[in-house]
PDB file of C-alpha atoms in Angstrom:
ATOM      1  CA  GLN L   1     -68.218  -8.622  25.085  1.00  0.00           C
ATOM      2  CA  VAL L   2     -71.415  -9.090  23.126  1.00  0.00           C
ATOM      3  CA  GLN L   3     -72.040  -7.686  19.672  1.00  0.00           C
ATOM      4  CA  LEU L   4     -75.639  -7.155  18.580  1.00  0.00           C
ATOM      5  CA  VAL L   5     -76.606  -6.604  14.965  1.00  0.00           C
ATOM      6  CA  GLU L   6     -80.159  -5.680  14.008  1.00  0.00           C
ATOM      7  CA  SER L   7     -81.812  -6.101  10.635  1.00  0.00           C
ATOM      8  CA  GLY L   8     -85.237  -5.809   9.077  1.00  0.00           C
ATOM      9  CA  GLY L   9     -86.118  -2.160   9.464  1.00  0.00           C
ATOM     10  CA  GLY L  10     -87.503  -0.030   6.672  1.00  0.00           C
ATOM     11  CA  LEU L  11     -90.451   1.927   5.375  1.00  0.00           C
ATOM     12  CA  VAL L  12     -93.932   0.442   5.625  1.00  0.00           C
ATOM     13  CA  GLN L  13     -97.434   1.773   5.160  1.00  0.00           C
ATOM     14  CA  PRO L  14     -99.839   2.058   8.101  1.00  0.00           C
ATOM     15  CA  GLY L  15    -101.416  -1.302   8.811  1.00  0.00           C
ATOM     16  CA  GLY L  16     -98.438  -3.153   7.409  1.00  0.00           C
ATOM     17  CA  SER L  17     -95.968  -5.529   9.033  1.00  0.00           C
ATOM     18  CA  LEU L  18     -92.246  -5.725   9.600  1.00  0.00           C
ATOM     19  CA  ARG L  19     -90.012  -8.336  11.176  1.00  0.00           C
ATOM     20  CA  LEU L  20     -86.921  -7.215  13.049  1.00  0.00           C
ATOM     21  CA  SER L  21     -84.114  -9.622  13.833  1.00  0.00           C
ATOM     22  CA  CYS L  22     -81.136  -9.268  16.126  1.00  0.00           C
ATOM     23  CA  ALA L  23     -78.167 -11.597  16.163  1.00  0.00           C
ATOM     24  CA  ALA L  24     -75.779 -11.733  19.110  1.00  0.00           C
ATOM     25  CA  SER L  25     -72.187 -12.800  18.816  1.00  0.00           C
ATOM     26  CA  GLY L  26     -69.254 -13.075  21.187  1.00  0.00           C
ATOM     27  CA  SER L  27     -67.450 -15.497  23.426  1.00  0.00           C
ATOM     28  CA  PHE L  28     -70.337 -16.069  25.831  1.00  0.00           C
ATOM     29  CA  VAL L  29     -72.003 -19.262  26.994  1.00  0.00           C
ATOM     30  CA  ARG L  30     -75.569 -17.964  27.091  1.00  0.00           C
ATOM     31  CA  LEU L  31     -77.576 -14.765  27.226  1.00  0.00           C
ATOM     32  CA  ASN L  32     -79.937 -13.519  29.914  1.00  0.00           C
ATOM     33  CA  GLY L  33     -82.935 -11.385  28.956  1.00  0.00           C
ATOM     34  CA  MET L  34     -83.245 -10.050  25.417  1.00  0.00           C
ATOM     35  CA  GLY L  35     -85.416  -7.245  24.240  1.00  0.00           C
ATOM     36  CA  TRP L  36     -86.278  -4.400  21.934  1.00  0.00           C
ATOM     37  CA  TYR L  37     -86.484  -0.730  22.767  1.00  0.00           C
ATOM     38  CA  ARG L  38     -87.293   2.216  20.549  1.00  0.00           C
ATOM     39  CA  GLN L  39     -86.522   5.883  20.468  1.00  0.00           C
ATOM     40  CA  ALA L  40     -88.123   8.553  18.333  1.00  0.00           C
ATOM     41  CA  PRO L  41     -86.575  12.020  17.907  1.00  0.00           C
ATOM     42  CA  GLY L  42     -87.100  14.166  20.991  1.00  0.00           C
ATOM     43  CA  THR L  43     -88.414  11.306  23.099  1.00  0.00           C
ATOM     44  CA  GLN L  44     -87.008   8.990  25.720  1.00  0.00           C
ATOM     45  CA  ARG L  45     -86.060   5.431  24.913  1.00  0.00           C
ATOM     46  CA  GLU L  46     -88.954   3.124  25.739  1.00  0.00           C
ATOM     47  CA  LEU L  47     -89.398  -0.590  26.162  1.00  0.00           C
ATOM     48  CA  VAL L  48     -91.118  -2.306  23.258  1.00  0.00           C
ATOM     49  CA  ALA L  49     -90.802  -5.938  24.341  1.00  0.00           C
ATOM     50  CA  HIS L  50     -88.606  -8.146  26.485  1.00  0.00           C
ATOM     51  CA  VAL L  51     -88.241 -11.903  26.754  1.00  0.00           C
ATOM     52  CA  SER L  52     -86.534 -13.559  29.684  1.00  0.00           C
ATOM     53  CA  ARG L  53     -84.140 -16.463  29.620  1.00  0.00           C
ATOM     54  CA  GLY L  54     -87.077 -18.649  30.623  1.00  0.00           C
ATOM     55  CA  GLY L  55     -89.276 -17.367  27.811  1.00  0.00           C
ATOM     56  CA  SER L  56     -91.557 -14.990  29.725  1.00  0.00           C
ATOM     57  CA  SER L  57     -92.350 -11.870  27.728  1.00  0.00           C
ATOM     58  CA  VAL L  58     -93.539  -8.376  28.545  1.00  0.00           C
ATOM     59  CA  TYR L  59     -94.688  -5.663  26.177  1.00  0.00           C
ATOM     60  CA  GLY L  60     -95.044  -1.921  26.219  1.00  0.00           C
ATOM     61  CA  ASP L  61     -98.679  -0.859  26.524  1.00  0.00           C
ATOM     62  CA  SER L  62     -98.706   0.768  23.104  1.00  0.00           C
ATOM     63  CA  VAL L  63     -97.723  -2.424  21.256  1.00  0.00           C
ATOM     64  CA  LYS L  64     -99.644  -5.094  23.150  1.00  0.00           C
ATOM     65  CA  GLY L  65    -101.645  -7.269  20.817  1.00  0.00           C
ATOM     66  CA  ARG L  66     -99.747  -6.063  17.748  1.00  0.00           C
ATOM     67  CA  PHE L  67     -96.126  -7.058  18.350  1.00  0.00           C
ATOM     68  CA  THR L  68     -94.664 -10.443  19.256  1.00  0.00           C
ATOM     69  CA  ILE L  69     -91.186 -11.138  20.572  1.00  0.00           C
ATOM     70  CA  SER L  70     -89.424 -14.477  20.326  1.00  0.00           C
ATOM     71  CA  ARG L  71     -85.935 -15.808  20.892  1.00  0.00           C
ATOM     72  CA  ASP L  72     -83.879 -18.687  19.576  1.00  0.00           C
ATOM     73  CA  ASP L  73     -81.156 -19.554  22.053  1.00  0.00           C
ATOM     74  CA  ALA L  74     -79.524 -22.034  19.691  1.00  0.00           C
ATOM     75  CA  LYS L  75     -78.914 -19.195  17.233  1.00  0.00           C
ATOM     76  CA  ASN L  76     -78.580 -16.383  19.808  1.00  0.00           C
ATOM     77  CA  THR L  77     -81.234 -14.361  18.056  1.00  0.00           C
ATOM     78  CA  VAL L  78     -84.284 -12.370  19.079  1.00  0.00           C
ATOM     79  CA  VAL L  79     -87.059 -11.465  16.673  1.00  0.00           C
ATOM     80  CA  LEU L  80     -89.745  -8.808  16.880  1.00  0.00           C
ATOM     81  CA  GLN L  81     -92.764  -9.377  14.651  1.00  0.00           C
ATOM     82  CA  MET L  82     -94.625  -6.106  14.225  1.00  0.00           C
ATOM     83  CA  ASN L  83     -98.154  -6.115  12.806  1.00  0.00           C
ATOM     84  CA  SER L  84    -100.780  -3.433  12.334  1.00  0.00           C
ATOM     85  CA  LEU L  85     -98.116  -0.778  12.339  1.00  0.00           C
ATOM     86  CA  LYS L  86     -99.067   2.815  13.056  1.00  0.00           C
ATOM     87  CA  PRO L  87     -97.281   6.080  12.245  1.00  0.00           C
ATOM     88  CA  GLU L  88     -96.542   6.488  15.950  1.00  0.00           C
ATOM     89  CA  ASP L  89     -94.451   3.315  15.798  1.00  0.00           C
ATOM     90  CA  THR L  90     -91.888   5.251  13.763  1.00  0.00           C
ATOM     91  CA  ALA L  91     -88.581   5.184  15.638  1.00  0.00           C
ATOM     92  CA  VAL L  92     -85.130   3.680  15.800  1.00  0.00           C
ATOM     93  CA  TYR L  93     -85.482   0.190  17.237  1.00  0.00           C
ATOM     94  CA  LEU L  94     -82.628  -1.107  19.346  1.00  0.00           C
ATOM     95  CA  CYS L  95     -81.887  -4.654  20.364  1.00  0.00           C
ATOM     96  CA  SER L  96     -80.678  -5.257  23.910  1.00  0.00           C
ATOM     97  CA  VAL L  97     -79.275  -7.973  26.110  1.00  0.00           C
ATOM     98  CA  ASN L  98     -79.226  -7.623  29.888  1.00  0.00           C
ATOM     99  CA  GLY L  99     -76.703 -10.009  31.313  1.00  0.00           C
ATOM    100  CA  VAL L 100     -74.379 -12.610  29.899  1.00  0.00           C
ATOM    101  CA  TRP L 101     -72.948 -15.872  31.192  1.00  0.00           C
ATOM    102  CA  TYR L 102     -69.358 -16.616  30.376  1.00  0.00           C
ATOM    103  CA  ASP L 103     -67.593 -19.782  31.414  1.00  0.00           C
ATOM    104  CA  GLY L 104     -68.183 -19.819  35.178  1.00  0.00           C
ATOM    105  CA  THR L 105     -69.196 -16.182  35.613  1.00  0.00           C
ATOM    106  CA  PHE L 106     -72.206 -13.904  35.106  1.00  0.00           C
ATOM    107  CA  GLU L 107     -71.725 -10.390  33.791  1.00  0.00           C
ATOM    108  CA  ASN L 108     -74.565  -8.055  34.715  1.00  0.00           C
ATOM    109  CA  THR L 109     -74.079  -5.661  31.789  1.00  0.00           C
ATOM    110  CA  HIS L 110     -76.638  -4.180  29.423  1.00  0.00           C
ATOM    111  CA  TYR L 111     -75.582  -4.401  25.783  1.00  0.00           C
ATOM    112  CA  TRP L 112     -77.149  -2.456  22.919  1.00  0.00           C
ATOM    113  CA  GLY L 113     -77.191  -2.784  19.174  1.00  0.00           C
ATOM    114  CA  GLN L 114     -76.718   0.140  16.810  1.00  0.00           C
ATOM    115  CA  GLY L 115     -80.406   0.322  15.984  1.00  0.00           C
ATOM    116  CA  THR L 116     -82.526  -0.024  12.869  1.00  0.00           C
ATOM    117  CA  GLN L 117     -84.912   2.608  11.558  1.00  0.00           C
ATOM    118  CA  VAL L 118     -88.600   1.803  11.241  1.00  0.00           C
ATOM    119  CA  THR L 119     -90.746   4.348   9.429  1.00  0.00           C
ATOM    120  CA  VAL L 120     -94.509   3.947   9.153  1.00  0.00           C
ATOM    121  CA  SER L 121     -95.916   6.345   6.604  1.00  0.00           C
ATOM    122  CA  SER L 122     -98.214   6.464   3.617  1.00  0.00           C
TER     123      SER L 122
END
C-alpha cells in the first residue's frame, strides 16, 4: 500500500503562483511514475503533469510553460510548481503514483491522494 498526502493548495489571484507537494509513504522500495491530475466540478479528471522514474516529464497542453513538475526519490515526494495561474486552473489537484516496487516484486497499481483545492480568483 502507498499513502499519498498533498499539501499547498489554496486561494490565489490570477497571475499568482502556488507550489503543491505530495509525500508518499508505505513499505515500498521505490515508486514508478508520479504525477498530478486535476478535476473541476462537472468535468473529467485530466492530466496536469507526470514525471517518470527516469525523470522524463510530460504536461497537459493547458499548463505547458507555466507549470513544472519535479520529484525527489530520496524523500518520496513530487512537487508541482504552478506559475501564471489562471481562473481556469481552479480545480481539485490530485497526486498519483502508477506502480510500486516492493522487495522483489512490482505492483502495477495506480494510487491517488485525497486531493487539494486550488482556487484562482480575484
